[in-house]
Coordinates of C-alpha atoms in Angstrom, one line a residue:
Chain A
N1 CA 10.7 -17.2 -3.1
A2 CA 9.2 -15.2 -6.0
G3 CA 6.6 -13.3 -3.6
V4 CA 4.1 -11.5 -5.4
T5 CA 4.4 -12.0 -9.2
Q6 CA 2.0 -9.5 -11.6
T7 CA 1.9 -9.6 -15.0
P8 CA 2.1 -7.9 -17.1
K9 CA 4.1 -4.7 -16.2
F10 CA 2.8 -2.0 -18.7
R11 CA -0.3 -1.9 -21.0
I12 CA -1.9 0.2 -23.3
L13 CA -5.7 -0.4 -23.7
K14 CA -8.4 1.2 -25.8
I15 CA -11.8 2.6 -24.4
G16 CA -14.2 -0.6 -24.4
Q17 CA -11.7 -2.8 -24.5
S18 CA -11.3 -5.7 -21.6
M19 CA -8.3 -7.3 -20.2
T20 CA -7.0 -9.4 -17.0
L21 CA -4.7 -8.5 -14.6
Q22 CA -2.8 -11.5 -13.2
C23 CA -1.5 -11.9 -9.7
A24 CA -0.1 -14.3 -8.3
Q25 CA 1.8 -15.4 -5.0
D26 CA 3.9 -18.2 -3.5
M27 CA 3.9 -17.5 0.2
N28 CA 0.8 -19.7 0.6
H29 CA -1.0 -16.6 2.2
N30 CA -4.9 -16.7 2.3
Y31 CA -5.3 -13.0 2.0
M32 CA -4.9 -11.4 -1.3
Y33 CA -5.8 -7.2 -2.3
W34 CA -5.6 -5.5 -5.7
Y35 CA -5.3 -1.5 -5.4
R36 CA -5.3 0.9 -7.3
Q37 CA -2.8 3.7 -7.0
D38 CA -3.1 7.3 -8.6
P39 CA -1.1 10.4 -8.1
G40 CA -2.1 12.2 -5.1
M41 CA -4.1 9.6 -3.6
G42 CA -2.1 7.1 -2.2
L43 CA -3.6 3.4 -2.5
K44 CA -7.2 2.7 -3.0
L45 CA -8.6 -1.1 -2.3
I46 CA -10.4 -2.4 -5.1
Y47 CA -10.9 -5.9 -3.7
Y48 CA -9.7 -7.8 -1.7
S49 CA -9.9 -12.2 -0.7
V50 CA -9.7 -13.8 2.4
G51 CA -9.3 -17.1 0.8
A52 CA -10.1 -19.3 -2.1
G53 CA -13.9 -18.9 -3.4
I54 CA -14.0 -15.7 -0.7
T55 CA -13.8 -12.5 -2.6
D56 CA -15.8 -9.1 -1.6
K57 CA -15.3 -5.2 -2.7
G58 CA -13.0 -2.5 -1.3
E59 CA -13.7 1.2 -1.7
V60 CA -13.5 1.1 -5.6
P61 CA -14.8 -1.8 -7.0
N62 CA -16.6 -0.2 -10.2
G63 CA -15.8 -1.5 -13.4
Y64 CA -13.5 -4.5 -12.0
N65 CA -14.2 -8.2 -11.3
V66 CA -12.1 -10.6 -9.1
S67 CA -11.8 -14.7 -8.9
R68 CA -10.1 -16.5 -6.2
S69 CA -10.1 -20.3 -7.5
T70 CA -6.9 -20.8 -5.8
T71 CA -5.0 -19.8 -2.8
E72 CA -1.9 -18.7 -5.0
D73 CA -4.2 -16.7 -8.1
F74 CA -6.3 -13.6 -7.5
P75 CA -7.2 -11.9 -11.1
L76 CA -8.5 -8.8 -11.9
R77 CA -10.6 -8.2 -15.0
L78 CA -11.7 -5.3 -16.6
E79 CA -14.4 -5.5 -18.6
L80 CA -14.9 -2.3 -20.3
A81 CA -11.8 0.0 -20.2
A82 CA -12.3 3.6 -19.6
P83 CA -9.9 6.3 -19.1
S84 CA -10.2 6.8 -15.4
Q85 CA -9.2 3.5 -14.6
T86 CA -5.7 4.6 -16.0
S87 CA -3.6 4.0 -13.3
V88 CA -1.2 1.7 -11.3
Y89 CA -2.7 -1.7 -9.9
F90 CA -0.7 -3.2 -7.5
C91 CA -1.6 -6.8 -5.9
A92 CA -0.8 -7.8 -2.2
S93 CA -1.2 -10.3 0.0
S94 CA -0.7 -11.4 3.8
Q95 CA -0.4 -14.3 5.9
Q96 CA -2.9 -13.3 8.6
Q97 CA -5.0 -10.4 9.1
N98 CA -2.9 -8.1 11.1
Y99 CA 0.3 -8.5 9.2
G100 CA 1.9 -6.4 7.0
Y101 CA 1.4 -6.9 3.2
T102 CA 3.7 -8.0 0.7
F103 CA 3.3 -6.2 -2.5
G104 CA 4.0 -6.9 -6.5
S105 CA 5.5 -4.8 -8.5
G106 CA 2.4 -3.2 -10.4
T107 CA 0.9 -3.0 -14.1
R108 CA 0.9 0.3 -15.2
L109 CA -2.0 0.5 -17.2
T110 CA -3.3 3.3 -19.9
V111 CA -6.3 3.3 -21.4
V112 CA -6.7 5.6 -24.5
Chain B
A1 CA -14.7 4.5 8.7
Q2 CA -11.0 4.8 9.2
S3 CA -8.9 7.5 7.7
V4 CA -5.3 8.6 7.2
S5 CA -3.9 12.1 6.9
Q6 CA 0.0 12.7 5.9
H7 CA -0.2 16.8 5.9
N8 CA 3.4 16.8 4.2
H9 CA 2.5 16.5 0.4
H10 CA 6.1 16.8 -0.1
V11 CA 9.2 17.5 1.7
I12 CA 13.0 18.1 0.8
L13 CA 16.0 17.9 3.0
S14 CA 19.5 18.1 2.6
E15 CA 21.6 14.9 3.2
A16 CA 22.3 14.9 6.9
A17 CA 19.3 16.6 8.0
S18 CA 16.6 15.3 10.3
L19 CA 13.6 13.8 8.8
E20 CA 10.0 13.7 10.5
L21 CA 7.0 12.8 8.4
G22 CA 3.4 13.3 10.0
C23 CA 0.6 10.7 10.3
N24 CA -2.8 10.8 11.8
Y25 CA -5.5 8.7 11.5
S26 CA -9.2 8.6 12.7
Y27 CA -10.6 5.2 14.6
G28 CA -11.4 5.0 18.0
G29 CA -10.3 1.6 18.6
T30 CA -7.8 -0.8 18.5
V31 CA -5.4 -0.2 15.6
N32 CA -2.5 -1.6 13.4
L33 CA -0.3 1.0 12.1
F34 CA 2.7 0.9 9.4
W35 CA 5.0 2.5 7.0
Y36 CA 5.7 1.8 4.0
V37 CA 8.4 3.3 1.2
Q38 CA 8.2 3.3 -2.4
Y39 CA 11.3 4.2 -4.4
P40 CA 11.2 5.4 -7.7
G41 CA 9.6 2.6 -9.8
Q42 CA 9.4 0.0 -7.6
H43 CA 6.3 -1.5 -5.5
L44 CA 5.7 -0.5 -1.9
Q45 CA 8.3 -2.3 0.7
L46 CA 7.3 -2.3 4.5
L47 CA 9.4 -0.2 6.7
L48 CA 8.2 -0.8 10.2
K49 CA 5.1 -1.5 11.9
Y50 CA 3.0 -1.5 15.2
F51 CA 0.7 -3.5 16.7
S52 CA 1.2 -3.6 20.4
G53 CA 3.8 -2.9 23.2
D54 CA 6.4 -0.3 23.2
P55 CA 5.0 2.8 21.3
L56 CA 8.7 3.4 19.6
V57 CA 8.9 1.4 17.0
K58 CA 12.4 0.9 15.0
G59 CA 12.4 -0.2 11.5
I60 CA 15.0 -0.9 8.8
K61 CA 17.1 1.5 7.3
G62 CA 17.7 3.6 10.6
F63 CA 13.8 4.5 10.5
E64 CA 11.7 5.0 13.5
A65 CA 8.3 5.8 14.5
E66 CA 6.2 6.7 17.9
F67 CA 2.9 5.8 18.0
I68 CA 0.9 8.5 20.8
K69 CA -2.8 7.3 21.2
S70 CA -3.4 10.3 22.4
K71 CA -3.0 12.1 19.7
F72 CA -3.6 9.6 17.2
S73 CA -0.6 10.2 15.5
F74 CA 2.0 7.7 14.2
N75 CA 4.9 9.8 12.9
L76 CA 8.1 8.5 11.1
R77 CA 11.5 9.7 12.2
K78 CA 15.0 9.5 10.8
P79 CA 17.7 11.5 12.4
S80 CA 20.1 11.7 9.2
V81 CA 18.5 11.0 6.0
Q82 CA 21.0 10.2 3.0
W83 CA 20.3 10.5 -0.9
S84 CA 18.8 7.4 -1.0
D85 CA 16.0 7.8 1.3
T86 CA 14.4 9.9 -2.0
A87 CA 11.2 7.9 -1.8
E88 CA 7.4 8.5 -1.3
Y89 CA 6.1 7.1 2.1
F90 CA 2.9 5.9 2.7
C91 CA 1.6 5.8 5.9
A92 CA -1.5 2.8 6.6
V93 CA -3.8 2.2 9.5
K94 CA -5.9 -1.2 9.9
S95 CA -8.3 -1.7 12.6
S96 CA -7.6 -4.5 14.5
G97 CA -9.0 -7.7 13.8
S98 CA -10.8 -6.3 10.7
A99 CA -10.5 -8.4 7.6
R100 CA -11.0 -5.8 5.0
Q101 CA -8.1 -3.8 4.5
L102 CA -5.1 -1.5 5.1
T103 CA -6.1 2.3 4.6
F104 CA -3.2 4.2 2.9
G105 CA -2.8 7.9 3.3
S106 CA -2.0 9.9 0.4
G107 CA 1.5 9.7 0.4
T108 CA 4.6 12.2 0.6
Q109 CA 7.3 12.8 -1.5
L110 CA 11.0 13.2 -0.2
T111 CA 13.5 14.5 -1.8
V112 CA 17.0 14.8 -0.5
L113 CA 19.5 16.7 -2.0
P114 CA 22.9 15.5 -2.0

């Protein structure tokens, strides 16, 4: 099993550009999450989804959008990149609400 | 809202020393508790978790944690650390039944000197 797959691993964007961070899981998990990790700040939840067609905001959703058209995929969209979005982004999934999460390997994004 | 505090930002130990990393949370109801580890350049991996039952939880690689409800704590311990334990450790809390999220602490960087 591949688990949670994120692409790309690295990306440099210019201010104002847009991009989509891809996340796919092959474990048939209903719950999927996007976190950003900044030094000394831990992980902050951006968006999450409890199933196909259902998404909701997390703690830091501004500047991002998500969609969940299938159980497997949960892409994160940045419409107008800003330097404050420079971060490492992790996608995660879980089988049920109270289970531990399986994390992807992360996407390191730099906005210049 | 729930929150998680990890008071030690950076811990430096010599090999074979004992380890205890503090984790305190604020939430009055039933919680699920987790410790994750992130090795350099890698993603987070689950070390151990507590849902209910025995408050002393054993995880992978010789780690254990003790849930003390009266102190709102879930400290991580290991009797003898190895150089390979150098990593960042995150405590996380989830209120039982909530569909929203894990709330993570800010992390503790552990450096083990050979």
